[in-house]
JSON list of C-alpha atoms in Angstrom, two decimals:
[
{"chain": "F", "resi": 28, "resn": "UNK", "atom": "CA", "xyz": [19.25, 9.16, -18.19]},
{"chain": "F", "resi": 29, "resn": "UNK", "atom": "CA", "xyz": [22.65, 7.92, -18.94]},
{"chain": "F", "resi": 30, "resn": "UNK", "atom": "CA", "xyz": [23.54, 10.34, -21.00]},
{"chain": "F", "resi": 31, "resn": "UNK", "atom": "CA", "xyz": [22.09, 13.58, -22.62]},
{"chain": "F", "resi": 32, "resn": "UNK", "atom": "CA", "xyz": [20.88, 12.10, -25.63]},
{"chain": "F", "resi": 33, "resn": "UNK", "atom": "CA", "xyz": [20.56, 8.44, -25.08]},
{"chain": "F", "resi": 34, "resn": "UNK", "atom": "CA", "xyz": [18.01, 6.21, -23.68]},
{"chain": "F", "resi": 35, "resn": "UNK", "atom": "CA", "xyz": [19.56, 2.74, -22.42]},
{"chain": "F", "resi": 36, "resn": "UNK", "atom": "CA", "xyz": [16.82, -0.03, -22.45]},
{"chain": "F", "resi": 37, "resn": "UNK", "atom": "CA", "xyz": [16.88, -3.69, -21.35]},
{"chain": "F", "resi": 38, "resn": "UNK", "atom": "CA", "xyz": [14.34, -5.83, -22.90]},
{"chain": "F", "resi": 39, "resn": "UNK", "atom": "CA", "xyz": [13.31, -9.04, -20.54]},
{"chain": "F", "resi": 40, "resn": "UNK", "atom": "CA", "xyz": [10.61, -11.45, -22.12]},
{"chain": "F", "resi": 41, "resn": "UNK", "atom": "CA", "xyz": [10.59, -15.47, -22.32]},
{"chain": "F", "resi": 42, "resn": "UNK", "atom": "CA", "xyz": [9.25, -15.05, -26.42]},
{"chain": "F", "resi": 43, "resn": "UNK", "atom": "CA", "xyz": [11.53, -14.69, -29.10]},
{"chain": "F", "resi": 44, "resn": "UNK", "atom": "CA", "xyz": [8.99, -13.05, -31.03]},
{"chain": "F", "resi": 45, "resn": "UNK", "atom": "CA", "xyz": [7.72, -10.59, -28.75]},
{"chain": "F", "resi": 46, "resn": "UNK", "atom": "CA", "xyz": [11.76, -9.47, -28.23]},
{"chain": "F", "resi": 47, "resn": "UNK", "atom": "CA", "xyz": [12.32, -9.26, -31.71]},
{"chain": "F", "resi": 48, "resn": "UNK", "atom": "CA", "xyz": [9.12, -7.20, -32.16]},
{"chain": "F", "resi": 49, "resn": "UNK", "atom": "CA", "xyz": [10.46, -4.70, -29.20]},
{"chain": "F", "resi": 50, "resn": "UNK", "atom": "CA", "xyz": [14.00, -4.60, -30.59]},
{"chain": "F", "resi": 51, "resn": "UNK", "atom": "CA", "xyz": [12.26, -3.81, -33.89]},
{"chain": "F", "resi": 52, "resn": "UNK", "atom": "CA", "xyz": [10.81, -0.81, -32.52]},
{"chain": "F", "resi": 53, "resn": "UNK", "atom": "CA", "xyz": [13.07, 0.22, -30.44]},
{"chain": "F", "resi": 54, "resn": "UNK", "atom": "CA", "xyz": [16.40, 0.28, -32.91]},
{"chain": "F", "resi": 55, "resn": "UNK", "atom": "CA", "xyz": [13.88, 2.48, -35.03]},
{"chain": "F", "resi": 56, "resn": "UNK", "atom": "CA", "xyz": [14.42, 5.53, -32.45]},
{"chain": "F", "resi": 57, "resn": "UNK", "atom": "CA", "xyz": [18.39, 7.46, -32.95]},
{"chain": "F", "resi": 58, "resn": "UNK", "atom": "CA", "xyz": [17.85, 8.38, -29.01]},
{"chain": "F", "resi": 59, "resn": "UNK", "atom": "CA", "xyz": [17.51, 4.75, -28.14]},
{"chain": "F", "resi": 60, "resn": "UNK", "atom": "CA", "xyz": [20.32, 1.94, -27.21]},
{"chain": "F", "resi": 61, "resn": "UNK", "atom": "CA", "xyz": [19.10, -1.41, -26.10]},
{"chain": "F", "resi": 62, "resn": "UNK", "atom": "CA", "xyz": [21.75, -2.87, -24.53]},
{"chain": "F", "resi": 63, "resn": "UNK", "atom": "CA", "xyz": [20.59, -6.46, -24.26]},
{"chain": "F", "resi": 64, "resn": "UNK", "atom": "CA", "xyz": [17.78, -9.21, -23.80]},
{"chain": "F", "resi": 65, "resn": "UNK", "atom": "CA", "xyz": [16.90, -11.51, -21.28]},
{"chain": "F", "resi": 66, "resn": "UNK", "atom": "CA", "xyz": [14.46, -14.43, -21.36]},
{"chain": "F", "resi": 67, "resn": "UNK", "atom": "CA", "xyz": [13.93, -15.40, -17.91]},
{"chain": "F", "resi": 68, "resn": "UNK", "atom": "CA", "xyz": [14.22, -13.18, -14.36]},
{"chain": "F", "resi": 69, "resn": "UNK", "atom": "CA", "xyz": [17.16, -14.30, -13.36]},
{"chain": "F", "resi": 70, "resn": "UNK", "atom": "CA", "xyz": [18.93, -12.75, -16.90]},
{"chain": "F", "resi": 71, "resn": "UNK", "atom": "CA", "xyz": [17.39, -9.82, -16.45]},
{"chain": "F", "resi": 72, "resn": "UNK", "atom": "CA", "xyz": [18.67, -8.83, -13.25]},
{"chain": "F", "resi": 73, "resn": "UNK", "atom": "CA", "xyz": [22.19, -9.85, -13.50]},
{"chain": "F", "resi": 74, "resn": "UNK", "atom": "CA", "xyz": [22.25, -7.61, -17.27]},
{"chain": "F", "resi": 75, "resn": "UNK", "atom": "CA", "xyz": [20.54, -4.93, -15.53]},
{"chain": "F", "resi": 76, "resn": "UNK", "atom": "CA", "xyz": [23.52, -4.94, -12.86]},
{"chain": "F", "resi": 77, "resn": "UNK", "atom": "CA", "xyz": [25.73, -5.48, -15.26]},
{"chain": "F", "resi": 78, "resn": "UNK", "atom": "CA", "xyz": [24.49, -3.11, -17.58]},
{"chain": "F", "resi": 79, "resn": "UNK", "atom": "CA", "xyz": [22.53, -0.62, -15.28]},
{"chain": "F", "resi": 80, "resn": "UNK", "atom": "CA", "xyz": [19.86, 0.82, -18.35]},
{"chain": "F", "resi": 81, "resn": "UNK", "atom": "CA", "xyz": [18.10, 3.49, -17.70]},
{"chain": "F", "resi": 82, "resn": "UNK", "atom": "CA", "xyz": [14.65, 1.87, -18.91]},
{"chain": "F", "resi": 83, "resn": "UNK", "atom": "CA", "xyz": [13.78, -2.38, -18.48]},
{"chain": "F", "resi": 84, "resn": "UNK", "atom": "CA", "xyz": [10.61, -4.03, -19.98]},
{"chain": "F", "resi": 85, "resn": "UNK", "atom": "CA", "xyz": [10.03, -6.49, -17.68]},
{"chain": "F", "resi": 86, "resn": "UNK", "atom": "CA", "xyz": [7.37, -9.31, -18.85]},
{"chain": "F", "resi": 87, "resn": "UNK", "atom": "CA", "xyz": [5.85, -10.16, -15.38]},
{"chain": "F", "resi": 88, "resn": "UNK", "atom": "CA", "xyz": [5.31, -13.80, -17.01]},
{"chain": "F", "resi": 89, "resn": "UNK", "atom": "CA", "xyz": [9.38, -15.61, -16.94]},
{"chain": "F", "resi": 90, "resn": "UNK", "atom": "CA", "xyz": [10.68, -18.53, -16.35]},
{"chain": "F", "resi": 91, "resn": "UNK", "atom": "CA", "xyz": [13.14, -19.06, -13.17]},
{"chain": "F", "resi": 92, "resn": "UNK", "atom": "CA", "xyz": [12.18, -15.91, -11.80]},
{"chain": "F", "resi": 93, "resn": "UNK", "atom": "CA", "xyz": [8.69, -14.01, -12.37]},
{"chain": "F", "resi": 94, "resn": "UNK", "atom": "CA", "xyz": [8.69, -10.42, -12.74]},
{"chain": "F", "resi": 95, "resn": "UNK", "atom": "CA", "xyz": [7.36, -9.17, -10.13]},
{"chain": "F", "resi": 96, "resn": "UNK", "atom": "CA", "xyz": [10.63, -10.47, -8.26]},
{"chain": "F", "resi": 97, "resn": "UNK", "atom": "CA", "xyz": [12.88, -9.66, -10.68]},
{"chain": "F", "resi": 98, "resn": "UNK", "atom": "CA", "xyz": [11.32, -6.05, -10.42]},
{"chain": "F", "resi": 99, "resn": "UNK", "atom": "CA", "xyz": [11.91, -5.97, -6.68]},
{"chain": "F", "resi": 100, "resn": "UNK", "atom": "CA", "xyz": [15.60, -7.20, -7.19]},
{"chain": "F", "resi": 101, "resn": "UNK", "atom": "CA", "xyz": [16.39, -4.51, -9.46]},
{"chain": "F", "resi": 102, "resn": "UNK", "atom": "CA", "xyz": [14.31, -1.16, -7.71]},
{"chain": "F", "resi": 103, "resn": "UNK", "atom": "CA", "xyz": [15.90, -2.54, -3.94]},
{"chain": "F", "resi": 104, "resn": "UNK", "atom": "CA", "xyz": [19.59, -2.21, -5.36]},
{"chain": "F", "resi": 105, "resn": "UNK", "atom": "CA", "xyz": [21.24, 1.23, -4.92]},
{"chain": "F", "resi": 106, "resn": "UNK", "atom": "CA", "xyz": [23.64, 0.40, -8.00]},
{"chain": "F", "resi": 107, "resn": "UNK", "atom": "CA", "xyz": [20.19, 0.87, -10.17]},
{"chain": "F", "resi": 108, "resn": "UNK", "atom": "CA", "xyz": [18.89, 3.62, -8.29]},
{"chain": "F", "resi": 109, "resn": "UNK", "atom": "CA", "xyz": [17.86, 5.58, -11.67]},
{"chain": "F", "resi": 110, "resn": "UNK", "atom": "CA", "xyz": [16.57, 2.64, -13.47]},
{"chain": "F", "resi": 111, "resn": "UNK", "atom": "CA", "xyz": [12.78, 2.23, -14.32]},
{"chain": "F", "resi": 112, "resn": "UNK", "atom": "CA", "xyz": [10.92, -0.57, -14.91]},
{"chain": "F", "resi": 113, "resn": "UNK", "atom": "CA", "xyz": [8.02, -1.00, -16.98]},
{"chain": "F", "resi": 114, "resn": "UNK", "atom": "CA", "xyz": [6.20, -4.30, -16.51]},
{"chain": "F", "resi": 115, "resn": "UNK", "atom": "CA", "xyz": [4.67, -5.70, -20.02]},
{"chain": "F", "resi": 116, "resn": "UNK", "atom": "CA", "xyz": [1.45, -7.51, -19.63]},
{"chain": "F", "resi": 117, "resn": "UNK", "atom": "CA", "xyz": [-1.90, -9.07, -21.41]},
{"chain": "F", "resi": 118, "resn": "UNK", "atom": "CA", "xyz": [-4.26, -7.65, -18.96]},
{"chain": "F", "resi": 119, "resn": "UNK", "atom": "CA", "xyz": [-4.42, -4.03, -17.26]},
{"chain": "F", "resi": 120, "resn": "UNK", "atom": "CA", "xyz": [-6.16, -5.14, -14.61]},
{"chain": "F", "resi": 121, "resn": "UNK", "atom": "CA", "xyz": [-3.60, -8.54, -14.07]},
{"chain": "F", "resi": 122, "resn": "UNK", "atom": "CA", "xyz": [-2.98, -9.00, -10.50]},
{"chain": "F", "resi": 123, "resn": "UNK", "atom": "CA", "xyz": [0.51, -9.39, -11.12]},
{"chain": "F", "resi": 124, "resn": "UNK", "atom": "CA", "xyz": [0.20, -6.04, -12.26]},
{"chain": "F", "resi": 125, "resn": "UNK", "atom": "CA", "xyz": [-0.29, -4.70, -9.12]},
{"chain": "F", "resi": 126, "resn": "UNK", "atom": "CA", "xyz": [2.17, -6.56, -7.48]},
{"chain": "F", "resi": 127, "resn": "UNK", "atom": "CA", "xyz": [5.00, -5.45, -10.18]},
{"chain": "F", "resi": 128, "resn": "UNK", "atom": "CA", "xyz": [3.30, -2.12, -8.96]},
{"chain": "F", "resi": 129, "resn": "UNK", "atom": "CA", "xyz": [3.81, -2.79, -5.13]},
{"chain": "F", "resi": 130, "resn": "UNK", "atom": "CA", "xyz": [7.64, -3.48, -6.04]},
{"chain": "F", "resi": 131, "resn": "UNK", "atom": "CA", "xyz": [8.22, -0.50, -7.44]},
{"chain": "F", "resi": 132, "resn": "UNK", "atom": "CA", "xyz": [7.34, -0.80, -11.78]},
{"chain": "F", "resi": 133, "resn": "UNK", "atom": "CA", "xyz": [6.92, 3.19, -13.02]},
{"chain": "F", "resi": 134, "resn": "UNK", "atom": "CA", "xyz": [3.82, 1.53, -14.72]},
{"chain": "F", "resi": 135, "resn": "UNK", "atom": "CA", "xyz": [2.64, -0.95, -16.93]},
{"chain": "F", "resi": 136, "resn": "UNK", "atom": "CA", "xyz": [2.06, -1.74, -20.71]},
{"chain": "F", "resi": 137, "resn": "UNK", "atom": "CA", "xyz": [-0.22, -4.07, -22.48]},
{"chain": "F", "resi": 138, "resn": "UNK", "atom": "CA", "xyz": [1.73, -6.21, -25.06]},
{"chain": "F", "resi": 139, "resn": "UNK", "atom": "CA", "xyz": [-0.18, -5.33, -27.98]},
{"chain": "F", "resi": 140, "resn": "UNK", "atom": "CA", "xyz": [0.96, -1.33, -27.49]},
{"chain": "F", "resi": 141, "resn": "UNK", "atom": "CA", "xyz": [1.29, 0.90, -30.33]},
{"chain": "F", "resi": 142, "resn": "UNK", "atom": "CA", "xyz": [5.05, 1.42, -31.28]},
{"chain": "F", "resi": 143, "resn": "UNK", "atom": "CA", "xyz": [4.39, 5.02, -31.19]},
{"chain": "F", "resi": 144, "resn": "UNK", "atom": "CA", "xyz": [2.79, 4.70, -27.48]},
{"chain": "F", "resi": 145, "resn": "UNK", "atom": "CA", "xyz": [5.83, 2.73, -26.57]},
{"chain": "F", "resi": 146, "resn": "UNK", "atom": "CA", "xyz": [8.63, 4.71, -28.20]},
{"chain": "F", "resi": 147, "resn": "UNK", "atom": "CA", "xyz": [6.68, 7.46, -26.09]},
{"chain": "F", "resi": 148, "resn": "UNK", "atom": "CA", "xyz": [6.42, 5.61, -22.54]},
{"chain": "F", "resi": 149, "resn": "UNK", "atom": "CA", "xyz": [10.10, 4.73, -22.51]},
{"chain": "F", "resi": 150, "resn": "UNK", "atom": "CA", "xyz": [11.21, 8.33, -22.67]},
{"chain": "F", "resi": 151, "resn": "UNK", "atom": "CA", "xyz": [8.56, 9.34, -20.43]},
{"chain": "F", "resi": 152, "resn": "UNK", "atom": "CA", "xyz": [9.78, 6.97, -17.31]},
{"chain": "F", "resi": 153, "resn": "UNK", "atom": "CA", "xyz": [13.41, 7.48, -18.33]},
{"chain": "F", "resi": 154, "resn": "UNK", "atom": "CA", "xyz": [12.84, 11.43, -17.78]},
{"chain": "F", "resi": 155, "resn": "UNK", "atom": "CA", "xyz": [11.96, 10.24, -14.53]},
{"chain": "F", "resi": 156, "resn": "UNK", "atom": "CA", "xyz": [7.90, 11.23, -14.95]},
{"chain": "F", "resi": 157, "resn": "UNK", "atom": "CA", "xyz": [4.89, 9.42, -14.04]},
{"chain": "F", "resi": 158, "resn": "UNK", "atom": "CA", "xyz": [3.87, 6.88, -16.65]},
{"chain": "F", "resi": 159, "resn": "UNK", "atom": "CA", "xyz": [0.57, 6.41, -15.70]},
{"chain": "F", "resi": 160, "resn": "UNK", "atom": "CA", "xyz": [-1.98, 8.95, -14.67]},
{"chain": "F", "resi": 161, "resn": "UNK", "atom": "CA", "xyz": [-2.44, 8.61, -11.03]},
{"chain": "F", "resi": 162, "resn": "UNK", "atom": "CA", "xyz": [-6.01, 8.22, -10.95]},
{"chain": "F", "resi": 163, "resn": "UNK", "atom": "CA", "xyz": [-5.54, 5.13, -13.49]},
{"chain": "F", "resi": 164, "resn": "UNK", "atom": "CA", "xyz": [-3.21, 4.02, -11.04]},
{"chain": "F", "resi": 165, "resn": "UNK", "atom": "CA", "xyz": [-6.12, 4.80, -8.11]},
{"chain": "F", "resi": 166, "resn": "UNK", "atom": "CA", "xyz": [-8.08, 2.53, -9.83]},
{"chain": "F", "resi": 167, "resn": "UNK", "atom": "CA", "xyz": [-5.95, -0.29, -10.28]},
{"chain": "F", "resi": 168, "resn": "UNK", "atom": "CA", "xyz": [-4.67, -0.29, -7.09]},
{"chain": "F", "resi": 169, "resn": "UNK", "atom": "CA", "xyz": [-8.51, -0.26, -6.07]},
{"chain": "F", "resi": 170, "resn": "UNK", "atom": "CA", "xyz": [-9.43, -3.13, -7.70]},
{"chain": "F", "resi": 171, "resn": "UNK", "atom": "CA", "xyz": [-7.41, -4.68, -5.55]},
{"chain": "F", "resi": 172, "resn": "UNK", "atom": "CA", "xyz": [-7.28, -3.66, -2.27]},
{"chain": "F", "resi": 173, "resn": "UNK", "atom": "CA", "xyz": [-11.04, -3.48, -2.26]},
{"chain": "F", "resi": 174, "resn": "UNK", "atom": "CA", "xyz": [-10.42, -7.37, -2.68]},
{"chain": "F", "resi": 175, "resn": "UNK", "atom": "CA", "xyz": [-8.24, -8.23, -0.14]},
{"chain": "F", "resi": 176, "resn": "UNK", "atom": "CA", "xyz": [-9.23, -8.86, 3.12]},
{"chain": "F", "resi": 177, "resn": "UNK", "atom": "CA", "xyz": [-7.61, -6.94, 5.71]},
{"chain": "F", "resi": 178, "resn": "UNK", "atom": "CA", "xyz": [-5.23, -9.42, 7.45]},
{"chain": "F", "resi": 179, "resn": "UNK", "atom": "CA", "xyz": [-3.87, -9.96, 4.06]},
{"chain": "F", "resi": 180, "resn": "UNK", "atom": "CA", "xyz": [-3.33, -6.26, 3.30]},
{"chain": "F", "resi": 181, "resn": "UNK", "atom": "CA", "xyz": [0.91, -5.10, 3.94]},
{"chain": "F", "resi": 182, "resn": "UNK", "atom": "CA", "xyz": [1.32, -3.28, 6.59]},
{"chain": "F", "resi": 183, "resn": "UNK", "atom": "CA", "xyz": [2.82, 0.12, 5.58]},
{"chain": "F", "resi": 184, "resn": "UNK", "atom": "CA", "xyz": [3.35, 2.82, 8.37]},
{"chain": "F", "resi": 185, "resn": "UNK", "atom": "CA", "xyz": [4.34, 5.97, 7.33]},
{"chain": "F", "resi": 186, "resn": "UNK", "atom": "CA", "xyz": [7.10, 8.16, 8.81]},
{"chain": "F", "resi": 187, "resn": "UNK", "atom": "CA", "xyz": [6.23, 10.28, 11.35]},
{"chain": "F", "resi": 188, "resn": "UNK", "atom": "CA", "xyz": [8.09, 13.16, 9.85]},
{"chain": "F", "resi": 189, "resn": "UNK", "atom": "CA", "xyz": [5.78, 13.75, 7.47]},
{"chain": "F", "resi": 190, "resn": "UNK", "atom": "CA", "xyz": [4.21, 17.11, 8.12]},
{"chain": "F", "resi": 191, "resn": "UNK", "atom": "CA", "xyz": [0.05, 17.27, 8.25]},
{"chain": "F", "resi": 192, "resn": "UNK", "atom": "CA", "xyz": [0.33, 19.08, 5.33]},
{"chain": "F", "resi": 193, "resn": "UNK", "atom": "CA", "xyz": [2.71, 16.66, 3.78]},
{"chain": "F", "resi": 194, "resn": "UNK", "atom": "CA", "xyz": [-0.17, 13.82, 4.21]},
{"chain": "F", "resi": 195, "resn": "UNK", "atom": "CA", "xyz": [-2.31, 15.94, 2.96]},
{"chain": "F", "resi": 196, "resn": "UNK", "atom": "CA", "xyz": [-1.09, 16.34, -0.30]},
{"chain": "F", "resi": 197, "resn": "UNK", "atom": "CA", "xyz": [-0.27, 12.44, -0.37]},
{"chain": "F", "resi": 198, "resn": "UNK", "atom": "CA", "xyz": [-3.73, 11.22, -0.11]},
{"chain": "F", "resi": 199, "resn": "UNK", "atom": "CA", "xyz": [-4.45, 14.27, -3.04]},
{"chain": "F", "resi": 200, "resn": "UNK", "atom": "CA", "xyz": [-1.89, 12.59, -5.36]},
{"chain": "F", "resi": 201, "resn": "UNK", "atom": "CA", "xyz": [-3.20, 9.25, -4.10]},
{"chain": "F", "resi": 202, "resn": "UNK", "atom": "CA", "xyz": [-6.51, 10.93, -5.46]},
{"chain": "F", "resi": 203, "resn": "UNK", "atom": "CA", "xyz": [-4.89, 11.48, -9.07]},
{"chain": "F", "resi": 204, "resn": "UNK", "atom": "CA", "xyz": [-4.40, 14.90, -8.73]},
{"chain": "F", "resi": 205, "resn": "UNK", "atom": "CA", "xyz": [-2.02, 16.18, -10.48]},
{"chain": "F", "resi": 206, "resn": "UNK", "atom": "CA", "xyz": [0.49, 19.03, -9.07]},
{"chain": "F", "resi": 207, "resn": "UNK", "atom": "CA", "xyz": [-1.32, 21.95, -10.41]},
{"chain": "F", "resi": 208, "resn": "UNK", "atom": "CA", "xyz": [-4.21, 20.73, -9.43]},
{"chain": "F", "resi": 209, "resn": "UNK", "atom": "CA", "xyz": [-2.72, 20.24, -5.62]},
{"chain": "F", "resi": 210, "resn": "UNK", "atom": "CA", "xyz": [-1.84, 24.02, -5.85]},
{"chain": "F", "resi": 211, "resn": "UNK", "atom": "CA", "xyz": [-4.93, 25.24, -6.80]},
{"chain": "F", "resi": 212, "resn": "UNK", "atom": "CA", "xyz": [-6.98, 23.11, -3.82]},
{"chain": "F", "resi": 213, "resn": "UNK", "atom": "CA", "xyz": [-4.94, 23.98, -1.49]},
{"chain": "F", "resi": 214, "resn": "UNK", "atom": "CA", "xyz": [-4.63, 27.63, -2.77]},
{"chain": "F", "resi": 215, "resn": "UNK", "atom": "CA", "xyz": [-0.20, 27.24, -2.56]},
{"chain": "F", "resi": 216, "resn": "UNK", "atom": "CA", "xyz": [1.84, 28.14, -5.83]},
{"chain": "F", "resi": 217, "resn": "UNK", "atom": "CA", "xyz": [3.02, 25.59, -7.97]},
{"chain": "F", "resi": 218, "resn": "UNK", "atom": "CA", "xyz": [6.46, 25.49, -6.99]},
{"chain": "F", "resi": 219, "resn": "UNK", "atom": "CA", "xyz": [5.66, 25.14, -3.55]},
{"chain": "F", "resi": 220, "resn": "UNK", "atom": "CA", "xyz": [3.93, 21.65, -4.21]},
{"chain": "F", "resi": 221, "resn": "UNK", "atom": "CA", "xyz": [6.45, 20.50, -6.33]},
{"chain": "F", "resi": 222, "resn": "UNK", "atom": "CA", "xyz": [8.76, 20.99, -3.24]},
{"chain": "F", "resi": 223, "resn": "UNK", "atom": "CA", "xyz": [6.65, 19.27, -0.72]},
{"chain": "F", "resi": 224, "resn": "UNK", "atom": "CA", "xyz": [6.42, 16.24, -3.26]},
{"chain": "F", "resi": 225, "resn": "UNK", "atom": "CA", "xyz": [10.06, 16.41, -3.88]},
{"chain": "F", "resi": 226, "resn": "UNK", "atom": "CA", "xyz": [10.37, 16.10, -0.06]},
{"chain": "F", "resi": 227, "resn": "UNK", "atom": "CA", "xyz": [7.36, 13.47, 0.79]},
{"chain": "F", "resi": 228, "resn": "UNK", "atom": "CA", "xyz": [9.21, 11.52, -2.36]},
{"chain": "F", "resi": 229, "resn": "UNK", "atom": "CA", "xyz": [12.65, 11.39, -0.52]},
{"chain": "F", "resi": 230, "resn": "UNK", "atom": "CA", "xyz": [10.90, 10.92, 3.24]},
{"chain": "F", "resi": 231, "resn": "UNK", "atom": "CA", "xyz": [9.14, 7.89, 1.92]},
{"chain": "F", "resi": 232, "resn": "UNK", "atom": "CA", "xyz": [12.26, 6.58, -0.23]},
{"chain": "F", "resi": 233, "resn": "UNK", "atom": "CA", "xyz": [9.74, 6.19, -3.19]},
{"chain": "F", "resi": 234, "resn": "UNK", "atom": "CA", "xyz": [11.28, 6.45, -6.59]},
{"chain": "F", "resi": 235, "resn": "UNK", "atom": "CA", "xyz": [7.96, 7.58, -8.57]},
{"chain": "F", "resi": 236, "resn": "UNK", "atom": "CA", "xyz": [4.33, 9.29, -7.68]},
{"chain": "F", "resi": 237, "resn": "UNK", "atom": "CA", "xyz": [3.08, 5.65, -9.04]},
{"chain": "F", "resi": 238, "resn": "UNK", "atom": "CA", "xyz": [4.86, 4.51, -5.53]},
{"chain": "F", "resi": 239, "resn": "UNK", "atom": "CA", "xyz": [3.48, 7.14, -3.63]},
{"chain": "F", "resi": 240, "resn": "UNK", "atom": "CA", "xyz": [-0.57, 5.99, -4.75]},
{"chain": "F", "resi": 241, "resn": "UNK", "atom": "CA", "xyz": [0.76, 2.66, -3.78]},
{"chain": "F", "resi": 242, "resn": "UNK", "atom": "CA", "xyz": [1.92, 3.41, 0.17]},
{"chain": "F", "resi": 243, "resn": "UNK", "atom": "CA", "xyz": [-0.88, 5.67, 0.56]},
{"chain": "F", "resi": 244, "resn": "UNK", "atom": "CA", "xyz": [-3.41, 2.78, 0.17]},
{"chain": "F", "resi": 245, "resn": "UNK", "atom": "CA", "xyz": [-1.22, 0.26, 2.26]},
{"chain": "F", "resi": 246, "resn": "UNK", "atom": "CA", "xyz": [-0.64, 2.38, 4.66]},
{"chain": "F", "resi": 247, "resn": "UNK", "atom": "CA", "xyz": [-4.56, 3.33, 5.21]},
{"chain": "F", "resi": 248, "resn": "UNK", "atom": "CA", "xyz": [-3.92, 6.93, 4.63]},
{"chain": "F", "resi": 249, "resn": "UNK", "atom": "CA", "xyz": [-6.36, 6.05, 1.54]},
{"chain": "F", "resi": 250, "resn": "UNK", "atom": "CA", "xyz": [-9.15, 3.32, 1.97]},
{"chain": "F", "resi": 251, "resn": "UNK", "atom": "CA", "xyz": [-10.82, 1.65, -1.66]},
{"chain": "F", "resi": 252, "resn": "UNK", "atom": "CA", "xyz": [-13.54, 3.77, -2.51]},
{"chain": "F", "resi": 253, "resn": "UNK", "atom": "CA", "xyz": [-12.62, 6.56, -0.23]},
{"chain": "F", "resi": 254, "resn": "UNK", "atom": "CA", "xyz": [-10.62, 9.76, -2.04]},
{"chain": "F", "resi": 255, "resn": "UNK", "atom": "CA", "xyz": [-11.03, 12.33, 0.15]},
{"chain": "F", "resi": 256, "resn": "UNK", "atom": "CA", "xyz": [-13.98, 13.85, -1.50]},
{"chain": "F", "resi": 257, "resn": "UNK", "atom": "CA", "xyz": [-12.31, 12.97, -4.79]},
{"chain": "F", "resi": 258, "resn": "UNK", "atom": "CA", "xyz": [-14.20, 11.50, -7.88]},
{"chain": "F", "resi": 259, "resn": "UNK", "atom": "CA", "xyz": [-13.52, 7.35, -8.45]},
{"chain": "F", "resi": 260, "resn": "UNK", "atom": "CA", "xyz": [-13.84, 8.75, -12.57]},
{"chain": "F", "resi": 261, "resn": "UNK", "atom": "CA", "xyz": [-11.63, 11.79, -13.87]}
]
């Protein structure tokens, strides 16, 4: 975060209404500062440059610019290295969804969200912690790529630096397991898996775990359907 005790959020959606319901909520919390609105992608991006939040919520439905592009344009500059994005959205399982995921969105929020659940989700990703549980995240990104025919799947290779047992605990987060639950199936200490994540994070340049579900499919280390052994249903 910005600064010890504050949260800086940018709200970006094309409806007045649904702004002023978000500004509502958010100017309710003494740890939050929203430090500006944007109706269409384009706006969004050049405030979040100008602004650099620590937290956006990006409607993936704008004017100009969608936001699955204005998502990209904000996670691909270094000056916003530390800024999240949450992408706002009607549907969980919204295509667009998974592409906001595939530019690098922490997660995703359905419009009609609790205030509590909200107040809650922007401190989550602006501690820098998974927003969605990975295996929700599995499933999503399932839905998808189960869909897609393989010619019109990215190609993602992964470094070759990554260690064997590096991958291995890639396709297990891929799997929505959690870090404890990495160190107890692979029989390691805790703080030892939080170290090779740390270091599979910085190899792959990903800025979340959502990220790292996200390459592990596209790059094949994961096929739909396929988890390693892994239950589809936590």
């Amino acid at each position: 975060m910005s600064g010890a005790d504050t949260v800086r959020v940018l709200v970006a959606d094309d409806h007045e209404l649904v702004r002023r319901g978000f500004r509502s909520i958010l100017s309710g919390e003494s740890d939050f500062h929203l430090v500006g609105e944007a109706s269409d992608g384009r706006e969004v991006v050049a405030l979040a440059i100008e602004e650099v939040p620590d937290v956006v919520l990006m409607d993936i439905r704008m004017p100009e610019l969608d936001g699955i592009e204005a998502t990209k344009l904000i996670t691909m500059n270094p000056r916003l290295s530390r800024t999240r994005v949450i992408v706002l959205t009607t549907f969980d399982l919204d295509e667009y969804v998974f592409g906001a995921l595939r530019a690098g969105a922490s997660g995703f929020l359905l419009k009609g969200v609790d205030p509590d659940t909200l107040v809650d989700a922007v401190r989550t990703v602006a501690r820098g912690d998974a927003l969605l549980d990975p295996g929700a995240t599995r499933r999503l990104i399932e839905a998808y790529a189960a869909g897609e025919t393989v010619a019109a799947r990215p190609v993602l290779s992964l470094p070759d630096t990554l260690t064997p047992r590096e991958s291995e605990i890639l396709e297990l987060i891929a799997g929505g397991l959690t870090n404890a639950e990495i160190a107890t199936r692979l029989v390691i200490s805790p703080l030892t898996t939080k170290s090779h994540v740390s270091r599979i994070l910085s190899k792959l340049h990903a800025r979340d775990r959502t990220q790292l579900v996200v390459m592990a499919y596209e790059s094949g280390l994961v096929a739909p359907g396929h988890t390693s052994g892994l239950p589809l249903e936590e």
